[in-house]
PDB file of C-alpha atoms in Angstrom:
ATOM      1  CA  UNK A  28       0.000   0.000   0.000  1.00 63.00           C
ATOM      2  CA  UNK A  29       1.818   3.517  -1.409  1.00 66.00           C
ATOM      3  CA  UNK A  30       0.240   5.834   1.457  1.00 86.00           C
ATOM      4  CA  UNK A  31      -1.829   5.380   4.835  1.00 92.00           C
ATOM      5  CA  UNK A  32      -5.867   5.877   3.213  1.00 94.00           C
ATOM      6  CA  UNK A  33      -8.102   8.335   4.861  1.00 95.00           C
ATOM      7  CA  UNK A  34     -11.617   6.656   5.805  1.00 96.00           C
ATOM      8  CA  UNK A  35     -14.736   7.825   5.621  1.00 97.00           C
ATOM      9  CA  UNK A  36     -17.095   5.567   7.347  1.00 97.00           C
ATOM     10  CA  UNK A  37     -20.965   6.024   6.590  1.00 98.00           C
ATOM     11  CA  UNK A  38     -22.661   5.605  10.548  1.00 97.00           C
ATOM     12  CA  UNK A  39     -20.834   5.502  13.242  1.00 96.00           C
ATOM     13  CA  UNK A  40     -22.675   1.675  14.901  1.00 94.00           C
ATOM     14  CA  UNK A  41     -20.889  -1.161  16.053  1.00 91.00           C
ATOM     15  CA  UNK A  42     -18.839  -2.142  13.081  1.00 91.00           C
ATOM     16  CA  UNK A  43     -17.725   1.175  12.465  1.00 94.00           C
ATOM     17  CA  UNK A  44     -16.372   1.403  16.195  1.00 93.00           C
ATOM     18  CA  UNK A  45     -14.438  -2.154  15.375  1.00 91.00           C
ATOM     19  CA  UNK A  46     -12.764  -1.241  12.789  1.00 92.00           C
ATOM     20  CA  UNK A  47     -11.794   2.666  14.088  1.00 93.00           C
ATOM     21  CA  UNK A  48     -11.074   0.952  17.321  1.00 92.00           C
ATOM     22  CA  UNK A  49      -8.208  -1.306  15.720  1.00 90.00           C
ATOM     23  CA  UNK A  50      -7.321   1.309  13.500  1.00 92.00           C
ATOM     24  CA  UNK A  51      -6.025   3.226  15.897  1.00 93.00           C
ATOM     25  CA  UNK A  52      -4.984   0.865  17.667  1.00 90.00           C
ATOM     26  CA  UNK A  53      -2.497  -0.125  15.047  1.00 89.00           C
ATOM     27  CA  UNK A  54      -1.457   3.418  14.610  1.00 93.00           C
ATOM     28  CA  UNK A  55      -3.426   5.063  11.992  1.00 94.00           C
ATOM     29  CA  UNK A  56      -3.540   8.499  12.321  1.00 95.00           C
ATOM     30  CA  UNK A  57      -6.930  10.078  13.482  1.00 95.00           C
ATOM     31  CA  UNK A  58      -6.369  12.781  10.800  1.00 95.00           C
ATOM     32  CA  UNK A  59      -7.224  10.275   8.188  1.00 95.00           C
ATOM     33  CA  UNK A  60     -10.856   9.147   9.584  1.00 96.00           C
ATOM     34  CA  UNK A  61     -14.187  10.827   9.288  1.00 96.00           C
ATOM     35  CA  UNK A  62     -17.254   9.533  10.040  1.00 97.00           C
ATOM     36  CA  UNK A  63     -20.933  10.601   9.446  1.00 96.00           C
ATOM     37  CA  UNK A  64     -23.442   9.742  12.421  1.00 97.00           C
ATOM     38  CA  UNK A  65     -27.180  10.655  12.555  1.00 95.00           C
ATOM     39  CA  UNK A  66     -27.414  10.715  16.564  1.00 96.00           C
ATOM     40  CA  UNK A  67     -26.028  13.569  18.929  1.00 96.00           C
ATOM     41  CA  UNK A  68     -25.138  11.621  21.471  1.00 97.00           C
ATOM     42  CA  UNK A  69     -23.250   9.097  19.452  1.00 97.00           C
ATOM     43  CA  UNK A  70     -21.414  11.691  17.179  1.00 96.00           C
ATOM     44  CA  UNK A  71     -20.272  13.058  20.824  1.00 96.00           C
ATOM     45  CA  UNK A  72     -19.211   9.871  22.023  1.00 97.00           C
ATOM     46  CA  UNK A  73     -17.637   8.657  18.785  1.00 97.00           C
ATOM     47  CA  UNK A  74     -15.807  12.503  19.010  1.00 95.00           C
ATOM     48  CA  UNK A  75     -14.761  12.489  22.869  1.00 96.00           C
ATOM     49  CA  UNK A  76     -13.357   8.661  22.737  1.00 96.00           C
ATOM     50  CA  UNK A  77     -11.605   8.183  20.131  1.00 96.00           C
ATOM     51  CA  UNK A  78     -10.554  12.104  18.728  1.00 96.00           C
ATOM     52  CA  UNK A  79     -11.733  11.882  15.289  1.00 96.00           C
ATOM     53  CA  UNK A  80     -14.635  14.326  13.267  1.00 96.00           C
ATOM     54  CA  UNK A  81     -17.919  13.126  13.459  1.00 96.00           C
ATOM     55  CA  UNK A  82     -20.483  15.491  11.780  1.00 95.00           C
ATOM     56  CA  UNK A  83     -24.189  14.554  11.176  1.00 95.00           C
ATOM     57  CA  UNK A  84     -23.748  15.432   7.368  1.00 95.00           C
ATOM     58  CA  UNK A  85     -22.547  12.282   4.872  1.00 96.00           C
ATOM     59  CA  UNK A  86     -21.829  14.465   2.300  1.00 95.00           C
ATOM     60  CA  UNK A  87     -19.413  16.054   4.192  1.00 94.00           C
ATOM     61  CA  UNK A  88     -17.991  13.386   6.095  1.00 95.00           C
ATOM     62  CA  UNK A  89     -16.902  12.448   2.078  1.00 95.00           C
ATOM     63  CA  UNK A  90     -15.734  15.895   1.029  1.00 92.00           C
ATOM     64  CA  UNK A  91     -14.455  17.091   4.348  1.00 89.00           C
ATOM     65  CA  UNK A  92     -15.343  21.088   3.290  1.00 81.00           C
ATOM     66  CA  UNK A  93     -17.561  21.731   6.568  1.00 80.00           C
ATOM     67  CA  UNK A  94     -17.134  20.642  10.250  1.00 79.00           C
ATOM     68  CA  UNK A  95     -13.600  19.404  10.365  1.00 87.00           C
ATOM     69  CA  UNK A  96     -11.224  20.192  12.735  1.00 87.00           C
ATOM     70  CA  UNK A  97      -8.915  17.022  12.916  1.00 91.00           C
ATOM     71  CA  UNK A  98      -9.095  15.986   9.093  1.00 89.00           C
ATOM     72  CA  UNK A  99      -9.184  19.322   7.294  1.00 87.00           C
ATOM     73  CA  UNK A 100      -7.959  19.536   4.207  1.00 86.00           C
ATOM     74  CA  UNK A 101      -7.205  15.459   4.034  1.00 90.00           C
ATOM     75  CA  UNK A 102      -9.540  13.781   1.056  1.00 90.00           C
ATOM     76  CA  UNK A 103     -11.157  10.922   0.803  1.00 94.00           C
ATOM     77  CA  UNK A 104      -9.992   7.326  -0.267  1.00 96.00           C
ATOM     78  CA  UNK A 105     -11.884   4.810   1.136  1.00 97.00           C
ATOM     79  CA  UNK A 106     -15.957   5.282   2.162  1.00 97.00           C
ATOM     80  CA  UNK A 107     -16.994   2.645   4.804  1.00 97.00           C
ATOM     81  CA  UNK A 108     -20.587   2.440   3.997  1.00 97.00           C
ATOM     82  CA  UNK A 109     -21.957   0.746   7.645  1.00 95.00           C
ATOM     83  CA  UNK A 110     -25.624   1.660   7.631  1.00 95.00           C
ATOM     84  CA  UNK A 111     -29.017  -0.432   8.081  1.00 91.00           C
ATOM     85  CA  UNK A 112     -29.936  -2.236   4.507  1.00 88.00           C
ATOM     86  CA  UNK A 113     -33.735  -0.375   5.024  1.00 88.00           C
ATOM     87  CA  UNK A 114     -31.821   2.770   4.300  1.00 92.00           C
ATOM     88  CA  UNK A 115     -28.751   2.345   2.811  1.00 93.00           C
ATOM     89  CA  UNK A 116     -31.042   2.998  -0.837  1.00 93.00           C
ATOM     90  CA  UNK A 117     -31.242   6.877   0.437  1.00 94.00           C
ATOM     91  CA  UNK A 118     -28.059   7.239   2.186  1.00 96.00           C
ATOM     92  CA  UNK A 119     -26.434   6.374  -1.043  1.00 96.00           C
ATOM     93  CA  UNK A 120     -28.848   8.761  -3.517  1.00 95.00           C
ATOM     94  CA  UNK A 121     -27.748  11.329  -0.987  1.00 96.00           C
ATOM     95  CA  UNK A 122     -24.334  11.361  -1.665  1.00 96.00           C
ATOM     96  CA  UNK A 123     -24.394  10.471  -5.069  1.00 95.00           C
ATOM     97  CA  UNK A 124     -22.597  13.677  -6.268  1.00 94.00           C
ATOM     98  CA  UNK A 125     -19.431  13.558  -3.312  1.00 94.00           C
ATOM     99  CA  UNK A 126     -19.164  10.098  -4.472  1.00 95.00           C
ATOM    100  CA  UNK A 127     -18.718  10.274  -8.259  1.00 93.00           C
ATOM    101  CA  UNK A 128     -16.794  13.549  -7.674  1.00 92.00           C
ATOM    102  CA  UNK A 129     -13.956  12.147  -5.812  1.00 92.00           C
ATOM    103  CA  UNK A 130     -14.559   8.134  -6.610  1.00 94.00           C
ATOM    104  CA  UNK A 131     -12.925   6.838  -3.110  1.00 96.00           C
ATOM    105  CA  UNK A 132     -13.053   3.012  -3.048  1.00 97.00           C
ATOM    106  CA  UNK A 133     -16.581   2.274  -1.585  1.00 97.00           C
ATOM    107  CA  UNK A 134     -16.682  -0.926   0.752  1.00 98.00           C
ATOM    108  CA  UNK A 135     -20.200  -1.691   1.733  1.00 96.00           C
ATOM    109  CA  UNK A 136     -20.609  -3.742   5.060  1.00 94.00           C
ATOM    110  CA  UNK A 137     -24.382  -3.865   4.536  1.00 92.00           C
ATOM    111  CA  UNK A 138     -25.698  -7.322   4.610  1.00 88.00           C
ATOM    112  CA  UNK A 139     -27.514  -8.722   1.348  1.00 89.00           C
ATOM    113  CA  UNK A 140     -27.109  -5.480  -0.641  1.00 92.00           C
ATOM    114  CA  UNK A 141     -25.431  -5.939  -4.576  1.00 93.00           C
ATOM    115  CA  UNK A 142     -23.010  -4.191  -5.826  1.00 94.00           C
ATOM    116  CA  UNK A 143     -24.975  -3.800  -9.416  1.00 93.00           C
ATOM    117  CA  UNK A 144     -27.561  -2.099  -7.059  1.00 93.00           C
ATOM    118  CA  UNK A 145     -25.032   0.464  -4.843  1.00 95.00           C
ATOM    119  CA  UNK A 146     -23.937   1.123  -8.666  1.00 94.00           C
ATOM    120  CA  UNK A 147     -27.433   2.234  -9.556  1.00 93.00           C
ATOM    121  CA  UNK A 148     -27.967   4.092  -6.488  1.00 94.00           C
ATOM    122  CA  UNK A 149     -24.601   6.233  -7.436  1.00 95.00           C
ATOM    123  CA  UNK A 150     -24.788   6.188 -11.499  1.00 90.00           C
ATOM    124  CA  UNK A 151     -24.524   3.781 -13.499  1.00 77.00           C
ATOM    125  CA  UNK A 152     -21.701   5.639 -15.499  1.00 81.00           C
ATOM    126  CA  UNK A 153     -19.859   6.931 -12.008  1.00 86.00           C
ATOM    127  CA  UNK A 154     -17.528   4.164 -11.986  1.00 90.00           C
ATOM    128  CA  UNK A 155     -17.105   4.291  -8.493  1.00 95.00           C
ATOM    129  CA  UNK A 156     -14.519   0.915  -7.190  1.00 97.00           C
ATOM    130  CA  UNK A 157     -16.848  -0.881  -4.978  1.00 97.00           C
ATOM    131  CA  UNK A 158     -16.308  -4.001  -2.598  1.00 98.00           C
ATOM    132  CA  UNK A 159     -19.038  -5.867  -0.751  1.00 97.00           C
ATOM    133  CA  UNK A 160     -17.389  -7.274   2.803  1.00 97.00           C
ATOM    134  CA  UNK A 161     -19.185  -9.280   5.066  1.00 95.00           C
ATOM    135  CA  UNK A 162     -17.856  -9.159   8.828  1.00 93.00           C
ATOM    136  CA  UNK A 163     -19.320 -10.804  10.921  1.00 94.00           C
ATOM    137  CA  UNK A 164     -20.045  -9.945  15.379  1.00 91.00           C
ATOM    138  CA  UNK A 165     -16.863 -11.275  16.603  1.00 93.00           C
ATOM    139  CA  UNK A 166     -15.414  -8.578  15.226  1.00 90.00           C
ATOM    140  CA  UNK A 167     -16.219  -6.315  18.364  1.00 88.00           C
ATOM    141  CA  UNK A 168     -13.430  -8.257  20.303  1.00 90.00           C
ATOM    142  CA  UNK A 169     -11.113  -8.706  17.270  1.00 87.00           C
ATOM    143  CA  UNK A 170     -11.816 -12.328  16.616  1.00 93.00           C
ATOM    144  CA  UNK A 171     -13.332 -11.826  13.423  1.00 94.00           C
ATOM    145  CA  UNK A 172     -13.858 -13.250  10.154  1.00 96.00           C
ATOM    146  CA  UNK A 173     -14.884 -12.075   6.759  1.00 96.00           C
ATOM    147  CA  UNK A 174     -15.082 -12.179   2.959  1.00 97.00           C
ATOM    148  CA  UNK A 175     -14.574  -9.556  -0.117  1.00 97.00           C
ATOM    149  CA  UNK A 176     -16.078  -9.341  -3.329  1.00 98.00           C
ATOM    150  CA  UNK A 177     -14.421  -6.220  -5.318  1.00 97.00           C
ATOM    151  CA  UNK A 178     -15.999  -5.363  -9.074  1.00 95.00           C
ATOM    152  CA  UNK A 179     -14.202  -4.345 -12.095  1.00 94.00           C
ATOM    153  CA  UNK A 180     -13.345  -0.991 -10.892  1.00 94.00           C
ATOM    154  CA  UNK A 181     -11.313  -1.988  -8.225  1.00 96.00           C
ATOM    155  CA  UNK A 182      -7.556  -1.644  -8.755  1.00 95.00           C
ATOM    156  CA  UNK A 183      -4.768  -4.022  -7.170  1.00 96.00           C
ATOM    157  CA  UNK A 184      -3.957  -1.120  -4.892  1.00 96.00           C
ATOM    158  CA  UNK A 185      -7.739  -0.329  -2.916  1.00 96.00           C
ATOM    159  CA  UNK A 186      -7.700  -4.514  -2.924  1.00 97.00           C
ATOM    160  CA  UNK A 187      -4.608  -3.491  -0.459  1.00 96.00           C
ATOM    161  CA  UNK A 188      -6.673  -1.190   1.284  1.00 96.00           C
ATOM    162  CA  UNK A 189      -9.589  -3.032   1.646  1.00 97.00           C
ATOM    163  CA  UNK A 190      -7.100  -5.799   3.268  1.00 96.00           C
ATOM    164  CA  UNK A 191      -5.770  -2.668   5.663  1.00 95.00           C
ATOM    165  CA  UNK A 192      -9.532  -2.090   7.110  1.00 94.00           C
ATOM    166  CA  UNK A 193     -10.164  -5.730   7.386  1.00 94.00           C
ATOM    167  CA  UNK A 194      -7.095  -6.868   8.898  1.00 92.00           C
ATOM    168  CA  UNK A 195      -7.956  -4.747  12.019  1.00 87.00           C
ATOM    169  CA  UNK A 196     -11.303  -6.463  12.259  1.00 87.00           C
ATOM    170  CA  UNK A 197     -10.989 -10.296  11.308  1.00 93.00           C
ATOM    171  CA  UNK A 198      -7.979 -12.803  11.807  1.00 93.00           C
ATOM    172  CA  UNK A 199      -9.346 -15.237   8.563  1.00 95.00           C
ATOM    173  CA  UNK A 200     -10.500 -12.898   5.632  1.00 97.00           C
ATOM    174  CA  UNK A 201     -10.874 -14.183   2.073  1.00 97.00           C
ATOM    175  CA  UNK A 202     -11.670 -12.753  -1.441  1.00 98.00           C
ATOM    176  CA  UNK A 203     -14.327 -14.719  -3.013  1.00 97.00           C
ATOM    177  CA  UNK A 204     -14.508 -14.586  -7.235  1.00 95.00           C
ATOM    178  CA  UNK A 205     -18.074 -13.927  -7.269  1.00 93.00           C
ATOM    179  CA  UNK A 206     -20.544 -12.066  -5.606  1.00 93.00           C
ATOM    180  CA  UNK A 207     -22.830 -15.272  -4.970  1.00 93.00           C
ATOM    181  CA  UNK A 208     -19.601 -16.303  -3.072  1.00 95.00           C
ATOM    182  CA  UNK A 209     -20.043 -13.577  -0.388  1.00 95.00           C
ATOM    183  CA  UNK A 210     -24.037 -15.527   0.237  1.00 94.00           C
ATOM    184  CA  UNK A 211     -21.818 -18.458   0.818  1.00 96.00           C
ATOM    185  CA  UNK A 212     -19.282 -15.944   3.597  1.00 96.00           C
ATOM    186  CA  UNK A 213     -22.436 -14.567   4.844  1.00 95.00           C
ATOM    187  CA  UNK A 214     -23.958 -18.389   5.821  1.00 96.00           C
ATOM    188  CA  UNK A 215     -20.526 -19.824   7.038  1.00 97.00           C
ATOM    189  CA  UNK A 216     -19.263 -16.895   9.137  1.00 96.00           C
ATOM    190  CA  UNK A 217     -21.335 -14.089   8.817  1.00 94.00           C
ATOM    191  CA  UNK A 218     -24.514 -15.353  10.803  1.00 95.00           C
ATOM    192  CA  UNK A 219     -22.082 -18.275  11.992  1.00 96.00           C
ATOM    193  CA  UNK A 220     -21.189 -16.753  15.573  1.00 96.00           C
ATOM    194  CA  UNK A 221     -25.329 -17.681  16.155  1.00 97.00           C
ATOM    195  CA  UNK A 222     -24.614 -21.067  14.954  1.00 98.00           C
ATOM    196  CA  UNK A 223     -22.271 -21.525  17.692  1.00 97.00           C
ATOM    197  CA  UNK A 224     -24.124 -19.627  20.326  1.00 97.00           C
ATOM    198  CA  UNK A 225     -26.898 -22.012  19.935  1.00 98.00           C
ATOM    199  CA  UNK A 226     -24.714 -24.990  20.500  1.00 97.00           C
ATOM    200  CA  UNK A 227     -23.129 -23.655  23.752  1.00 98.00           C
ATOM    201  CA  UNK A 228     -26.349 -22.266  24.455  1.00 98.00           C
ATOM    202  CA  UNK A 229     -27.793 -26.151  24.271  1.00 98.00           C
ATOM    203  CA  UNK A 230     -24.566 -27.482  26.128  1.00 98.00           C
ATOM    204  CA  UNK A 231     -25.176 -25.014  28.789  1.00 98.00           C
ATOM    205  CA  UNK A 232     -28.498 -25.997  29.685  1.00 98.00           C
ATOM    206  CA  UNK A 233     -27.253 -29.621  29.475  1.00 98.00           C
ATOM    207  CA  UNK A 234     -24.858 -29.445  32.250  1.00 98.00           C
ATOM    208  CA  UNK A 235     -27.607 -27.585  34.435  1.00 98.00           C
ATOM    209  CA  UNK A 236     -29.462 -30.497  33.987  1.00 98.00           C
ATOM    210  CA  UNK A 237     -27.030 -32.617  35.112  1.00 97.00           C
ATOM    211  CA  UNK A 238     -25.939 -30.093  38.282  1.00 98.00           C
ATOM    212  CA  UNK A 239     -23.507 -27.786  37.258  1.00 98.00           C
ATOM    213  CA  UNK A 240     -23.994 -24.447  38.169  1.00 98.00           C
ATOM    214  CA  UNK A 241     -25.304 -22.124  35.269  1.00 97.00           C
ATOM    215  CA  UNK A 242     -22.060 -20.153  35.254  1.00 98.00           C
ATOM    216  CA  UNK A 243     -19.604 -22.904  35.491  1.00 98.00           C
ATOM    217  CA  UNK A 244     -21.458 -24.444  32.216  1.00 98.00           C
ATOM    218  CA  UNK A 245     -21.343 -21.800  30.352  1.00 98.00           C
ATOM    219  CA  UNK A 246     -17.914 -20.785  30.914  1.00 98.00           C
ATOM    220  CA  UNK A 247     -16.657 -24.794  30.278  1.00 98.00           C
ATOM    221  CA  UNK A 248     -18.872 -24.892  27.148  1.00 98.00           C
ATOM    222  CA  UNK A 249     -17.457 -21.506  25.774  1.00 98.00           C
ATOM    223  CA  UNK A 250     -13.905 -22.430  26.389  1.00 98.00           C
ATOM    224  CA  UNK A 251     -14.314 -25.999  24.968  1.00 98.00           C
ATOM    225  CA  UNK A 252     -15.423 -23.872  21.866  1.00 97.00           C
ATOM    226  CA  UNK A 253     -12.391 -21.362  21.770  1.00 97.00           C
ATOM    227  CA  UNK A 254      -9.767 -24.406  22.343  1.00 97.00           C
ATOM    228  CA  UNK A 255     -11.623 -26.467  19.379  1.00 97.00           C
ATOM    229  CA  UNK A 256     -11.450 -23.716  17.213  1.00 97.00           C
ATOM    230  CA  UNK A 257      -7.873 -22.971  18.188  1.00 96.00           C
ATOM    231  CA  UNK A 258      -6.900 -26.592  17.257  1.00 97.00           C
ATOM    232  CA  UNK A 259      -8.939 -26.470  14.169  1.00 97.00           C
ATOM    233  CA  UNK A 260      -6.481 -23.383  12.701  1.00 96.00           C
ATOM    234  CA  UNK A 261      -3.269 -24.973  14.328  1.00 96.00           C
ATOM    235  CA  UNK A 262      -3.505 -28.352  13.222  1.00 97.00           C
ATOM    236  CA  UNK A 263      -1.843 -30.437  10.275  1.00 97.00           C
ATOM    237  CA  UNK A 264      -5.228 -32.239  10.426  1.00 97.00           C
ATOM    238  CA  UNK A 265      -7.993 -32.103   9.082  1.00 97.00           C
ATOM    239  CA  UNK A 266     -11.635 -31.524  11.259  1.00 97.00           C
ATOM    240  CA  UNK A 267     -12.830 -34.957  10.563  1.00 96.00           C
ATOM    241  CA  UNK A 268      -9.490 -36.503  11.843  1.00 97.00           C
ATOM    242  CA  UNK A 269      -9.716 -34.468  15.251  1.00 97.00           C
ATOM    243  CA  UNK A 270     -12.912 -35.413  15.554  1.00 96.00           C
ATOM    244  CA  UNK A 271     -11.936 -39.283  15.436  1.00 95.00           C
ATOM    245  CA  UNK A 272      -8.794 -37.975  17.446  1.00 96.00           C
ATOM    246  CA  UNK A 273     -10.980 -37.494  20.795  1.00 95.00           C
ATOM    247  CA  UNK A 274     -13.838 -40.326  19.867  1.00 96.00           C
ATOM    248  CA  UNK A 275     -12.709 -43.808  21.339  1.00 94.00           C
ATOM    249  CA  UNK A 276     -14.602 -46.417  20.065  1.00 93.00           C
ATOM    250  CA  UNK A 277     -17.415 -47.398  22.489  1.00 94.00           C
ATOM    251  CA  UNK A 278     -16.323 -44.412  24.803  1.00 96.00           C
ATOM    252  CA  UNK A 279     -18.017 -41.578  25.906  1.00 96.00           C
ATOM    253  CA  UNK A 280     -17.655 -39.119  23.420  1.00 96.00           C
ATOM    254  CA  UNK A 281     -18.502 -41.647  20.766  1.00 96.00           C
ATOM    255  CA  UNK A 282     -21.652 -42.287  22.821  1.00 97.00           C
ATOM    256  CA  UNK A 283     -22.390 -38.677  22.417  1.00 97.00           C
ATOM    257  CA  UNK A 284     -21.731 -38.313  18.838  1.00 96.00           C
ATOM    258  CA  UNK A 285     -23.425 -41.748  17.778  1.00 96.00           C
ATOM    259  CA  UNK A 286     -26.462 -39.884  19.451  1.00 97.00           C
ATOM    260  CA  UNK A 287     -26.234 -36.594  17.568  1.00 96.00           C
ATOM    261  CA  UNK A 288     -25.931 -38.103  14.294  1.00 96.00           C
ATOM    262  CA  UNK A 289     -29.074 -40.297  14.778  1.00 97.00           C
ATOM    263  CA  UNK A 290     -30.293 -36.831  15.717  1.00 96.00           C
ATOM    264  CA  UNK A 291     -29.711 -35.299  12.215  1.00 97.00           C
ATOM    265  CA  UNK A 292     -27.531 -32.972  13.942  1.00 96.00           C
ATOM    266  CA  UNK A 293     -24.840 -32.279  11.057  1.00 96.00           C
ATOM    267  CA  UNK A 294     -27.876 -32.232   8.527  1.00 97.00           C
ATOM    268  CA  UNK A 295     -30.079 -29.791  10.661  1.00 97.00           C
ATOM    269  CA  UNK A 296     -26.516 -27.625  10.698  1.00 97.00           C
ATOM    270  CA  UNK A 297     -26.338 -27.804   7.023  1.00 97.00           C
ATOM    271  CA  UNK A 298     -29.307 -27.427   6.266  1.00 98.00           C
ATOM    272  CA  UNK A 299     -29.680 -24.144   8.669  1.00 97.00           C
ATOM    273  CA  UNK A 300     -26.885 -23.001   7.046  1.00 97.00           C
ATOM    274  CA  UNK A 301     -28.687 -23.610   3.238  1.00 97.00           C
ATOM    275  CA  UNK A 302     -31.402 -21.598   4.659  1.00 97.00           C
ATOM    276  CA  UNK A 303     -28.844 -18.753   5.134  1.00 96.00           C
ATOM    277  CA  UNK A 304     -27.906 -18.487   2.258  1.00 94.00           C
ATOM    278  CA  UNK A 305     -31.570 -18.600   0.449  1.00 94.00           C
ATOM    279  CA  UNK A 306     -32.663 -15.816   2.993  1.00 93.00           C
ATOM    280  CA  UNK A 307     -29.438 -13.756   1.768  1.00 91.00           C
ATOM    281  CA  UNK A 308     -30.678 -14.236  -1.944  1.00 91.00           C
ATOM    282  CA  UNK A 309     -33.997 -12.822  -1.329  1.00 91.00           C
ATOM    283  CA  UNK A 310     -32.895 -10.233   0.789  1.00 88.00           C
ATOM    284  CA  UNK A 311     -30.894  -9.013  -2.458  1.00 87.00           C
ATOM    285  CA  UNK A 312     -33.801  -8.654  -4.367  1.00 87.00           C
ATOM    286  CA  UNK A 313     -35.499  -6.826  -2.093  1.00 85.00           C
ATOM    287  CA  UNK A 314     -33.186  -4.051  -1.727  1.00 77.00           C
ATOM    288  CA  UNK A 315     -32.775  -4.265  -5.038  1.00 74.00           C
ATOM    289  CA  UNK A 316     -36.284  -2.790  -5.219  1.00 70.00           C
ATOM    290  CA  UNK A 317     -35.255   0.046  -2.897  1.00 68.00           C
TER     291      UNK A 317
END
């Protein structure tokens, strides 16, 4: 990457606090972030935390020409665009102009909106470079995970600055080849972190039943999680051989796992997970109507 980018990021929620959070973390200077926020008391929190300009106006969170003290006179590379999906059709109209005046790379964290629709929303002829990312929650404690779908537009150097705003949020990230691949992110690891919140959420309840205390469940179940997980990303082996790894024949984990196959347990995963996916799909043509 030639230069540090200056960010713009479009709502100042959760994600957007991730990523400025391990931005500066990492040393990137607060002259080169802006951020647009719709609620007083958030822009002043945003402002008093973390030292950055936070102004109510998008358009001028892009152009930086009113309300900056900390990032005057820096321009815009990169627009973070971190808004709901029920609104991110106006948000996007409304800076049309700021965006296909200075063309910053535009990476859109809003779930199950195109790229061929932000495109529409901007002009079809702006040629804005857009990427679709898909984070996912672990991200507010830096464990994250994500995919990136770039279009034509984007050029070998914003792919190394979408990597520079991801890397502070997610320890796996990928670029997928097609935008149907980032359904695919969004059922593995974007609604994922649920997926696994059920399961300790079931294995919790299961050791109350059996007398532990609610706490000490929990806590055991979670940290079984993390340490699987850990060995799944260390090891020279693949999942299926750990599993066998830990499951003696006739023992007591292969009692458990005998029982939550003849439960449909991996199928009711998959097939939770092919649900995703179709939800994702029809989400995108119904923002597509926006």
């Amino acid at each position: 990457m030639a230069s540090v980018p200056s960010i713009t990021f479009i709502g100042g929620g959760n994600m957007c606090e991730a990523i400025l959070s391990g931005l500066l973390k990492t040393g990137h200077p607060t002259s080169h972030v802006r951020i647009s926020e719709p609620f007083d008391q958030r822009r002043e929190y945003l402002r008093t935390k973390y030292g950055v300009d936070v102004v109510e106006s998008n358009g001028d969170a892009i152009s930086g020409k009113q309300g900056m003290s900390v990032s005057s006179g820096v321009s815009c590379d990169v627009v973070v665009l971190a808004v709901k999906p029920q609104v991110v059709g106006d948000v996007v109209r409304g800076v049309a102009g700021e965006l296909s005046a200075a063309k910053p790379l535009v990476i859109s964290i809003v779930a199950g909106v195109a790229i061929k629709d932000l495109a529409r929303w901007i002009g079809i002829d702006s040629n804005v470079p857009l990427v679709r990312l898909m984070p996912n929650t672990p991200a507010l404690v830096g464990e994250g995970a994500a995919g990136m779908y770039a279009d034509a537009a984007v050029s070998a150097e914003q792919r190394k600055q979408t990597e520079y705003v991801v890397s502070n949020i997610a320890k796996e990230y990928t670029w997928v080849d097609s935008e149907s691949g980032i359904d695919a992110v969004t059922a593995i690891s974007g609604s994922g972190p649920a997926y696994f919140f059920l399961i300790i959420e079931a294995m919790e309840k299961a050791g109350v039943q059996m007398g532990l205390p609610a706490d000490a469940a929990k806590r055991l179940a979670a940290q079984t999680a993390l340490g699987a997980a850990k060995m799944v990303l260390t090891s020279d082996d693949d999942v299926p051989t750990l599993r066998k790894n830990v499951t003696s024949p006739n023992g007591t984990t292969h009692a458990a796992i005998e029982q939550m196959i003849a439960s449909s347990v991996p199928e009711g995963i998959t097939a939770g997970v092919q649900a995703c996916q179709a939800r994702c799909q029809s989400l995108s043509r119904e923002f597509g109507k926006l």
